[in-house]
mmCIF file of C-alpha atoms and ligand atoms in Angstrom:
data_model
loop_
_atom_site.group_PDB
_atom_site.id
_atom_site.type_symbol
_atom_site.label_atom_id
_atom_site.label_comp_id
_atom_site.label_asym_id
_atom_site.label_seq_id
_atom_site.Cartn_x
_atom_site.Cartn_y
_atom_site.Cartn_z
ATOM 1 C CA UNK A 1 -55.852 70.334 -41.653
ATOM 2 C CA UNK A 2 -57.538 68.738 -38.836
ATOM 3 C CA UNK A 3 -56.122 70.592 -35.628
ATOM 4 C CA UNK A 4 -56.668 67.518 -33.625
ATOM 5 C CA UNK A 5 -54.578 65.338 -36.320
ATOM 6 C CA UNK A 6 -51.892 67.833 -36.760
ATOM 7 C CA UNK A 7 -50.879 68.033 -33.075
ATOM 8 C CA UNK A 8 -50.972 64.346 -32.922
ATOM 9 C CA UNK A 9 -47.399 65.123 -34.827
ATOM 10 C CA UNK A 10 -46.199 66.415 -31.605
ATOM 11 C CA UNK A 11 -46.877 63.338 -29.365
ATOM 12 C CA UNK A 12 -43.926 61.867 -27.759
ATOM 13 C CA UNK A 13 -44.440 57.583 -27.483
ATOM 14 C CA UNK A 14 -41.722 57.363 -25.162
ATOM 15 C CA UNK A 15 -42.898 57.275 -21.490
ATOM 16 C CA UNK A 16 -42.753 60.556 -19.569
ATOM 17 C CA UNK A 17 -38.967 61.353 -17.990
ATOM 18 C CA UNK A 18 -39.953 60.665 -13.999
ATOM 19 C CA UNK A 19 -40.965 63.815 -12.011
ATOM 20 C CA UNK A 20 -38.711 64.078 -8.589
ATOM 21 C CA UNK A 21 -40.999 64.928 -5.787
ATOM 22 C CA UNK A 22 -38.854 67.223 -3.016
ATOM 23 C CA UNK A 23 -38.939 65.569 0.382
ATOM 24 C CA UNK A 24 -41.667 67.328 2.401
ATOM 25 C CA UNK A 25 -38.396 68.875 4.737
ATOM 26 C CA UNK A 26 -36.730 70.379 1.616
ATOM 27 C CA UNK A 27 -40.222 72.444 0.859
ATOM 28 C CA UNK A 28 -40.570 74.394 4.376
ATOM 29 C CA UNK A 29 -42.713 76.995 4.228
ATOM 30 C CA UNK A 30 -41.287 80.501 3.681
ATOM 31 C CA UNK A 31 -43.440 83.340 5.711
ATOM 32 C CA UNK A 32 -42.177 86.656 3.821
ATOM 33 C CA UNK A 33 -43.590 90.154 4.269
ATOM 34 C CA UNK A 34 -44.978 91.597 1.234
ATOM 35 C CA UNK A 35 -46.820 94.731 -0.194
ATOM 36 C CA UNK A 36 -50.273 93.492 -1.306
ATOM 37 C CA UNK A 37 -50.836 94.580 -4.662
ATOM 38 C CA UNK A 38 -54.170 94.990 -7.108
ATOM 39 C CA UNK A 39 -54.134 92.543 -10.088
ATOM 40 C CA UNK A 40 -56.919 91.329 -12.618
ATOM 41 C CA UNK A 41 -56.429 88.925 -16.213
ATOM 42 C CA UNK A 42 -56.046 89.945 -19.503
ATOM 43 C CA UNK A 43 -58.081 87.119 -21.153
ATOM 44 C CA UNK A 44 -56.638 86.810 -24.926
ATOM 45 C CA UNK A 45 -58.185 83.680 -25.974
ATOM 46 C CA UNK A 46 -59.948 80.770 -24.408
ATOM 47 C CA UNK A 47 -61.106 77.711 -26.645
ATOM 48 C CA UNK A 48 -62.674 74.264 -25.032
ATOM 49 C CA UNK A 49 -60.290 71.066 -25.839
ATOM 50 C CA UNK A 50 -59.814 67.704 -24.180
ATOM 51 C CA UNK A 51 -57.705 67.521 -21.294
ATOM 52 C CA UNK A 52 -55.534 64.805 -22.379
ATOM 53 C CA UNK A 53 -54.312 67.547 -24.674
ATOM 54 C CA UNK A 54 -52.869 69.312 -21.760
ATOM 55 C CA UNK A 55 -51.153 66.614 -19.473
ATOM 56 C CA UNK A 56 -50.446 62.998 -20.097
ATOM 57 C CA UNK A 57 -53.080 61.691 -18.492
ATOM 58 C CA UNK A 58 -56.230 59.214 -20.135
ATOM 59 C CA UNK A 59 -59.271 61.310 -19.192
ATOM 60 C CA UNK A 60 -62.640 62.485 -20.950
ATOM 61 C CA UNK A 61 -62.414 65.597 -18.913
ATOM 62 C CA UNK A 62 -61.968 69.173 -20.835
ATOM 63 C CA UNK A 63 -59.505 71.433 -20.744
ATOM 64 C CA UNK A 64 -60.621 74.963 -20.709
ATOM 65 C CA UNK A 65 -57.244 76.230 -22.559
ATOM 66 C CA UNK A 66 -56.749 79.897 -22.571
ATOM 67 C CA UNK A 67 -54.125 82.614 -23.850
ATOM 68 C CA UNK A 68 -54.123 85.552 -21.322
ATOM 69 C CA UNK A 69 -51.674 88.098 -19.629
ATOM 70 C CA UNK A 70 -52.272 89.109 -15.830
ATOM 71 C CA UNK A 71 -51.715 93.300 -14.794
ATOM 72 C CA UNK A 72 -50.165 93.944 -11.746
ATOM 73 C CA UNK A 73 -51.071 97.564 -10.155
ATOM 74 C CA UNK A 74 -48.042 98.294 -7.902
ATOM 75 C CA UNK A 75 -47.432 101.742 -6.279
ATOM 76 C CA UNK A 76 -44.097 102.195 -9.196
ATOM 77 C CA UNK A 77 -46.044 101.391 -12.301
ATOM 78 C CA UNK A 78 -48.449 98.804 -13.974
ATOM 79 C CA UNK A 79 -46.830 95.649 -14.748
ATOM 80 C CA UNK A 80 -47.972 93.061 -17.327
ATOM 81 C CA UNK A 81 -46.705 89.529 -16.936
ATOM 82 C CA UNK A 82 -46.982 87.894 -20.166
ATOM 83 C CA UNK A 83 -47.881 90.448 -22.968
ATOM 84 C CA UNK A 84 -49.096 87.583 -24.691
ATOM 85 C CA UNK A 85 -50.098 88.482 -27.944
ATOM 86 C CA UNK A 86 -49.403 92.107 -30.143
ATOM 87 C CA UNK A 87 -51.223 94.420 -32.898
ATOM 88 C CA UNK A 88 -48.967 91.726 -35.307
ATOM 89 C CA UNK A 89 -50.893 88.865 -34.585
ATOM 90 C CA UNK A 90 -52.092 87.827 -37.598
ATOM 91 C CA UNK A 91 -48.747 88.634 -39.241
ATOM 92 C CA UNK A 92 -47.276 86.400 -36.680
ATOM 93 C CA UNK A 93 -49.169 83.505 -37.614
ATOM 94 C CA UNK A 94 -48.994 83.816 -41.305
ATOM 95 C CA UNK A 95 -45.746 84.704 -41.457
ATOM 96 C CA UNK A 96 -44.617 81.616 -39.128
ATOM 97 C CA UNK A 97 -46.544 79.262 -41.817
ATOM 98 C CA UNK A 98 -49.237 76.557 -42.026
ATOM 99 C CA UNK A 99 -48.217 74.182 -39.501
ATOM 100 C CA UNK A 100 -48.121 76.878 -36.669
ATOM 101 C CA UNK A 101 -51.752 78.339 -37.843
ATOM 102 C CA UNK A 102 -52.644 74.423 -37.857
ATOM 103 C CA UNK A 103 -51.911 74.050 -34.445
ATOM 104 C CA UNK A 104 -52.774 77.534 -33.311
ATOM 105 C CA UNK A 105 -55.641 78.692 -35.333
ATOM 106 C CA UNK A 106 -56.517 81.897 -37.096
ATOM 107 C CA UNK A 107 -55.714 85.738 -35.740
ATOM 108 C CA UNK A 108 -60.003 85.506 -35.560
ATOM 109 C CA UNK A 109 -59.971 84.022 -31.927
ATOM 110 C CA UNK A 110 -57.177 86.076 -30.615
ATOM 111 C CA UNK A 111 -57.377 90.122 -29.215
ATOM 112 C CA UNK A 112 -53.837 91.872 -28.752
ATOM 113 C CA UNK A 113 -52.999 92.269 -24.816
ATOM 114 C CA UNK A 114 -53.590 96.532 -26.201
ATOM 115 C CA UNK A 115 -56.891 96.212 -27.300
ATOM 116 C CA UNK A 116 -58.277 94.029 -24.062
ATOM 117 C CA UNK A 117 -56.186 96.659 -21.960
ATOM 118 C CA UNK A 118 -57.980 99.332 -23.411
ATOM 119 C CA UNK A 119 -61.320 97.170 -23.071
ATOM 120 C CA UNK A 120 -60.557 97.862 -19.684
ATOM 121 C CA UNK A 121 -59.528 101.267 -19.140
ATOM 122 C CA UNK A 122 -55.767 100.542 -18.992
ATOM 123 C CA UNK A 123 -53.606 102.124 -21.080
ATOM 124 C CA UNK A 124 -50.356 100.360 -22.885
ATOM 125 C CA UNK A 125 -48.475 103.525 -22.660
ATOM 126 C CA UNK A 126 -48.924 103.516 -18.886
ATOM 127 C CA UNK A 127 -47.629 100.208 -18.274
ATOM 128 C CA UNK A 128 -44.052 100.767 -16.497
ATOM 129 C CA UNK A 129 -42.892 96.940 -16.051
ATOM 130 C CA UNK A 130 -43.646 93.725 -18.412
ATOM 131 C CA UNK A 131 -41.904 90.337 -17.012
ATOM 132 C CA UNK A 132 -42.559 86.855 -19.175
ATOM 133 C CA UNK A 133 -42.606 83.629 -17.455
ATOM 134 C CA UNK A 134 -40.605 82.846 -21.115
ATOM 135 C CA UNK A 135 -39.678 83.836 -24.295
ATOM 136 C CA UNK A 136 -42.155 81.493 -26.295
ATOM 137 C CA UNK A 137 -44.091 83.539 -28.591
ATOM 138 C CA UNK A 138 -47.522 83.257 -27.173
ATOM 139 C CA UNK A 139 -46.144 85.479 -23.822
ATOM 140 C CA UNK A 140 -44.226 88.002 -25.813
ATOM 141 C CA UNK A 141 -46.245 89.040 -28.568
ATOM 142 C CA UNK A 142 -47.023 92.697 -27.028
ATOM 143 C CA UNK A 143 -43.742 93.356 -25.754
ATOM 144 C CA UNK A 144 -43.485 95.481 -28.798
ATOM 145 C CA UNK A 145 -46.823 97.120 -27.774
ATOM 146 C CA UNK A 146 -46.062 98.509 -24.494
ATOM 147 C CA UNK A 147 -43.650 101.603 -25.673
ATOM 148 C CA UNK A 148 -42.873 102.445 -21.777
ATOM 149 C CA UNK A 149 -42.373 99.313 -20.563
ATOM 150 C CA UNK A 150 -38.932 98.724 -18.784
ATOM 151 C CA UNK A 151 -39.073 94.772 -19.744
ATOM 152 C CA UNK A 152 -36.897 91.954 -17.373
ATOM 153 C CA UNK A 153 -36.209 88.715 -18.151
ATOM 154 C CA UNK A 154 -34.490 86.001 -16.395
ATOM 155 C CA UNK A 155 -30.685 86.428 -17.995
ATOM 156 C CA UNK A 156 -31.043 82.638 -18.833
ATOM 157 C CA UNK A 157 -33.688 82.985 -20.832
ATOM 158 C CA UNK A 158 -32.887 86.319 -23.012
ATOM 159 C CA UNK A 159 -29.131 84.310 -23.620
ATOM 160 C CA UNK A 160 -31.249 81.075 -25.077
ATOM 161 C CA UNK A 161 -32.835 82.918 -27.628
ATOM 162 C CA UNK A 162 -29.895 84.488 -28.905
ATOM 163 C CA UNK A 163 -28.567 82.669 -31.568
ATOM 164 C CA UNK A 164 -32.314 82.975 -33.174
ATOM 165 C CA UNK A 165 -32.188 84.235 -36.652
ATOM 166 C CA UNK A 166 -35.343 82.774 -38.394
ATOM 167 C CA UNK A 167 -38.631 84.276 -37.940
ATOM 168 C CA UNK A 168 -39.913 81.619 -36.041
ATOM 169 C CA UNK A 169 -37.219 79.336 -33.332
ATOM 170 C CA UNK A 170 -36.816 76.730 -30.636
ATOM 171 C CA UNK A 171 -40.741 78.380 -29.650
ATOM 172 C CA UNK A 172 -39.335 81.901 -30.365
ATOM 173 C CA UNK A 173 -40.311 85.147 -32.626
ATOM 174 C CA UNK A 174 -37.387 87.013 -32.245
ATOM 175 C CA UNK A 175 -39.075 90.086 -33.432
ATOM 176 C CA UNK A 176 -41.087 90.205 -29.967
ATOM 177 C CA UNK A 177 -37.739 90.483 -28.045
ATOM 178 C CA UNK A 178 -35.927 93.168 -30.644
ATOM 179 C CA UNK A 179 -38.503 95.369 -30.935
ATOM 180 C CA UNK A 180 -38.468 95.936 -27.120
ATOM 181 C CA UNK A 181 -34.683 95.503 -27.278
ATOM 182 C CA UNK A 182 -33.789 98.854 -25.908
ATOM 183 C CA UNK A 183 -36.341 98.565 -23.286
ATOM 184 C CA UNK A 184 -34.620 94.528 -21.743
ATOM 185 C CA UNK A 185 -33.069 94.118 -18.271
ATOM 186 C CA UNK A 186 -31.748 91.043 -17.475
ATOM 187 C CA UNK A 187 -31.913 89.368 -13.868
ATOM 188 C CA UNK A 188 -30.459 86.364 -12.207
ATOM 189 C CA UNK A 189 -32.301 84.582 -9.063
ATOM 190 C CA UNK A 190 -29.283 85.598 -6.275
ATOM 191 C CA UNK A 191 -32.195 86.093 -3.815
ATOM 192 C CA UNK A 192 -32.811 83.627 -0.949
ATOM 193 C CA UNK A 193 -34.870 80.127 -2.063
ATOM 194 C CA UNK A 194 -38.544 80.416 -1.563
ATOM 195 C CA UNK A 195 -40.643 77.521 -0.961
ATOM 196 C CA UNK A 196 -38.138 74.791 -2.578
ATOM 197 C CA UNK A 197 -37.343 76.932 -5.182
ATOM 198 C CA UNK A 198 -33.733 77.936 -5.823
ATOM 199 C CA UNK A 199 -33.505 81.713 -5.158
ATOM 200 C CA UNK A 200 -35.534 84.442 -6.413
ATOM 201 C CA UNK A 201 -35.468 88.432 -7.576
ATOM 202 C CA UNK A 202 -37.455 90.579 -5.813
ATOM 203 C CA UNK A 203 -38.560 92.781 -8.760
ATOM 204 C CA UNK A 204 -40.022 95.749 -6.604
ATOM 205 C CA UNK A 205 -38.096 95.215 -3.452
ATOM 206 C CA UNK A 206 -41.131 94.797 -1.394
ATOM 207 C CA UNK A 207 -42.125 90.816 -1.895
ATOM 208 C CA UNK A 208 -45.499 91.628 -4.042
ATOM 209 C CA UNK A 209 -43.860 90.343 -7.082
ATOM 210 C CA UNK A 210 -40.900 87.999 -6.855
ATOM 211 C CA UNK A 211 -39.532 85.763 -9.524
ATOM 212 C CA UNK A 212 -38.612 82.526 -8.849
ATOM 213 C CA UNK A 213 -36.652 79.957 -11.161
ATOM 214 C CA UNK A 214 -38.370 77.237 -12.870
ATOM 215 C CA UNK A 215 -36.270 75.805 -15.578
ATOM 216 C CA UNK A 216 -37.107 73.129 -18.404
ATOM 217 C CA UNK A 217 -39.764 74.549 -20.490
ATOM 218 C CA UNK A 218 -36.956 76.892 -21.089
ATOM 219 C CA UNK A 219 -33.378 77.159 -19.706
ATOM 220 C CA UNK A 220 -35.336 80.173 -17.821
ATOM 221 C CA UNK A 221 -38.402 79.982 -17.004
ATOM 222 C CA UNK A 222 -40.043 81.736 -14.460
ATOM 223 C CA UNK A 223 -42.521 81.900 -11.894
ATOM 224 C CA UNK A 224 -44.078 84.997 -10.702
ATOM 225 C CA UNK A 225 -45.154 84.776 -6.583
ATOM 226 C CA UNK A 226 -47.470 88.016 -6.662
ATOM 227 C CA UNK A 227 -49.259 88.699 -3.243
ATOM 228 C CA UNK A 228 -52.650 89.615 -3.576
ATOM 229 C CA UNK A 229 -54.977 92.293 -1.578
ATOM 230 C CA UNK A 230 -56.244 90.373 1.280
ATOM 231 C CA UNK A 231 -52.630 88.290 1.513
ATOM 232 C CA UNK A 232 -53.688 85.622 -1.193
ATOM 233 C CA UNK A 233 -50.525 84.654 -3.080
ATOM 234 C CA UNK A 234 -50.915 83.978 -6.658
ATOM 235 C CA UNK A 235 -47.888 82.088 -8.407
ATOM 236 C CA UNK A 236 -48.046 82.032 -12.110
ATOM 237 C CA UNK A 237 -46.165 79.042 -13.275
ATOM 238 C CA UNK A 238 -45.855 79.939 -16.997
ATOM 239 C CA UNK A 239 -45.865 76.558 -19.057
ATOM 240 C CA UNK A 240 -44.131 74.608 -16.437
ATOM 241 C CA UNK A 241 -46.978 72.601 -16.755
ATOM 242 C CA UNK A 242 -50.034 73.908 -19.101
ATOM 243 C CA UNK A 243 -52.914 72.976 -16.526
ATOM 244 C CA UNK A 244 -53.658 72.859 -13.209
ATOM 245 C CA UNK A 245 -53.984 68.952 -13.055
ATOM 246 C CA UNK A 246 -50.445 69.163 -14.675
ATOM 247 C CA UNK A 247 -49.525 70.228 -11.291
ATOM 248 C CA UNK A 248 -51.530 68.231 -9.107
ATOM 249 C CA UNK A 249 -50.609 64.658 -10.308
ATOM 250 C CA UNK A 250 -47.921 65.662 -11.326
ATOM 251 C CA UNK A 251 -47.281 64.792 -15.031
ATOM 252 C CA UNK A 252 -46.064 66.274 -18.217
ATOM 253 C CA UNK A 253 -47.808 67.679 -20.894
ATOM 254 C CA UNK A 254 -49.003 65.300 -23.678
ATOM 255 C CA UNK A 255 -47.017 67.345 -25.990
ATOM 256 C CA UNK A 256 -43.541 67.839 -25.388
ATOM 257 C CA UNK A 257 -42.221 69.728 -28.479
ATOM 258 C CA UNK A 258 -41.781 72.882 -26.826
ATOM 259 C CA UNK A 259 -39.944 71.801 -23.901
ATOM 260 C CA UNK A 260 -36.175 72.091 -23.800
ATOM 261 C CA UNK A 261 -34.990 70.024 -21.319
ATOM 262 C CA UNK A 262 -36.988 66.911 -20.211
ATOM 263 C CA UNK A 263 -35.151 66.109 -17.039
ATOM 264 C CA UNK A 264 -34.739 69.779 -16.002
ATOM 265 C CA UNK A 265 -38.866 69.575 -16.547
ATOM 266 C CA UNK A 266 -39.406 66.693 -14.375
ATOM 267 C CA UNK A 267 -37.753 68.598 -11.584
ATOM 268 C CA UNK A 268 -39.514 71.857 -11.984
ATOM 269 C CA UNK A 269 -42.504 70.166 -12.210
ATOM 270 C CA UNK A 270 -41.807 67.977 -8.830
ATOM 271 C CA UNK A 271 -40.860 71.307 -6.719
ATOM 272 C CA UNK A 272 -44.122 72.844 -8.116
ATOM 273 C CA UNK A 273 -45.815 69.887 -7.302
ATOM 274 C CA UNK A 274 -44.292 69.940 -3.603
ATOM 275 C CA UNK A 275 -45.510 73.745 -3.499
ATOM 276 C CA UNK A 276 -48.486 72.727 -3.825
ATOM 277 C CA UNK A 277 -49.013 70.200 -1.360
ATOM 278 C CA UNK A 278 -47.444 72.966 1.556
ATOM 279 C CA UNK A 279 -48.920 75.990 0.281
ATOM 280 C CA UNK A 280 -52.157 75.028 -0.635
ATOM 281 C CA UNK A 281 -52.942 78.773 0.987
ATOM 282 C CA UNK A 282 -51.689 79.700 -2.362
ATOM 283 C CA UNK A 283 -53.244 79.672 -5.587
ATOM 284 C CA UNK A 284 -51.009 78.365 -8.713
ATOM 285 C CA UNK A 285 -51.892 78.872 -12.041
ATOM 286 C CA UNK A 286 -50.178 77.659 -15.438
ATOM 287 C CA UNK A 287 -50.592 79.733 -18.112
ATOM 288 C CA UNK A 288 -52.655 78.244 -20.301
ATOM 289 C CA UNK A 289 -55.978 76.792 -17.917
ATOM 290 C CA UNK A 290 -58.556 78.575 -18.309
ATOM 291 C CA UNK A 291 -60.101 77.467 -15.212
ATOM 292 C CA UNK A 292 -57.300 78.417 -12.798
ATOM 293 C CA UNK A 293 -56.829 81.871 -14.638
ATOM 294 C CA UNK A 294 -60.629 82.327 -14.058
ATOM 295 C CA UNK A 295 -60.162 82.640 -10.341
ATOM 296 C CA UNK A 296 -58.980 85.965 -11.199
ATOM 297 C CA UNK A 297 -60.867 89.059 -11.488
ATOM 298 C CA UNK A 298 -61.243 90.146 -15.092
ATOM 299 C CA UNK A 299 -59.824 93.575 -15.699
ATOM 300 C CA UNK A 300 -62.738 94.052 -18.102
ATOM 301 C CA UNK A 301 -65.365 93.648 -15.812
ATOM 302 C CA UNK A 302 -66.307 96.748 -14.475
HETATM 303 ZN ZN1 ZN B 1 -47.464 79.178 -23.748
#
């Protein structure tokens, strides 16, 4: 089937749930100290599509979508942030059926988050931490992968996918999350707000990566504030929004299947937007634009 056509299922006609913009005063800037930290992209997949595909917007503009994870080299360990997809990719995708592959294409585009570390001299068994800005699929697939891995998730987030029995639910393999199960921490955010968001976890203790809630995609999605050599803060923003322009406008996605809760959305997007605007020293980047993700060093490109 036409991939085009099929996700034309997915489109919502109703008109996007209004996105609350904070008040400039409820965004003050928050100066933190933080340990600068090494990190470089995992790129997984990329694939040219229009942007209208990403954010509800009329445009001819493209979309340069991407699947990728980002390593984090802190003094404790290598983190991953999104282990996006495993070694069982292509058993994923068959075994979650002809409608998923229609949307998502074949195992032929995609490399495991292993074999790209390996690409670039990182090993899987050396990674210490892996943190997922959700539990969707596409950012857990390598959980499983990463045998050393302590893995922490926002406690919201692990108790959503709970109830999931089926192979494939709500967005969710639950095989990701049990074949690390030994290996998941939860974490709540009972750490001060940062920049309009609610509180936070400070997953090192230092401030170079610290989680901050971001819920509507999921009941827990995350963002990941990361501090950068040279004190440039990246803030991955998971599928809050799936493109940069998502943010900037701010709108929706065109497609809204995957998102839990609509109004939750609209003000998640709104305090992202607001981040934006007062910390354009920053750089924010949604999971899936290619673009924003290519800002990045590789870790392959040595
Ligand atoms: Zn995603």
């Amino acid at each position: 089937m036409n991939r085009l056509l099929c996700l034309s299922f997915f489109f919502v006609a109703c008109a996007s749930p209004a996105i609350v913009v904070p008040a400039a005063s409820a965004v003050a800037r928050t100066e933190r100290q933080a340990r600068e930290v090494e990190l470089c992209v995992l790129m997984q997949e990329t694939e040219l599509r229009p942007l209208s595909m990403g954010v509800a917007e009329s445009t001819s503009a493209k979309w340069k979508y991407a699947i990728a994870s980002i390593a984090v080299k802190h003094p404790a360990g290598l983190l991953i942030i999104d282990p996006a997809f495993g070694e069982s990719i292509a058993d994923d995708l068959h075994r979650a059926g002809p409608f998923v592959m229609a949307v998502m294409g074949t195992e032929h585009t995609k490399t495991p988050v292993a074999q790209v570390m390996e690409q670039a001299g990182l090993h899987p068994a050396d990674v210490r931490f892996a943190v997922i800005t959700h539990a969707h699929w596409d950012h857990t697939g390598g959980l499983g992968d990463l045998p050393n891995a302590r893995v922490l998730i926002a406690r919201a987030e692990l108790e959503w996918t709970q109830p999931f029995t089926r192979f494939f639910e709500g967005g969710v393999m639950p095989h990701h999350l049990k074949r690390a199960k030994e290996r998941i921490f939860t974490y709540d955010f009972k750490g001060p707000a940062i920049d309009g968001f609610d509180g936070s976890f400070d997953v090192f203790g230092d401030g170079a990566v610290v989680a901050v809630p971001m819920p509507g995609h999921t009941p827990g999605s995350t963002g990941f504030l990361v501090r950068g050599k040279g004190g440039v803060t990246w803030l991955f923003s998971g599928d809050t929004t799936w493109t940069f322009r998502g943010v900037e406008i701010p709108a929706h996605k065109m497609i809204r299947a995957f998102d839990s809760d609509l109004p939750a959305l609209s003000a998640s997007i709104g305090r992202l937007h607001s981040f934006l605007v007062n910390r354009p020293d920053v750089k924010v980047v949604p999971a899936h634009d290619g673009d924003a993700l290519a800002a990045l060093p590789r870790c392959d490109a040595r």
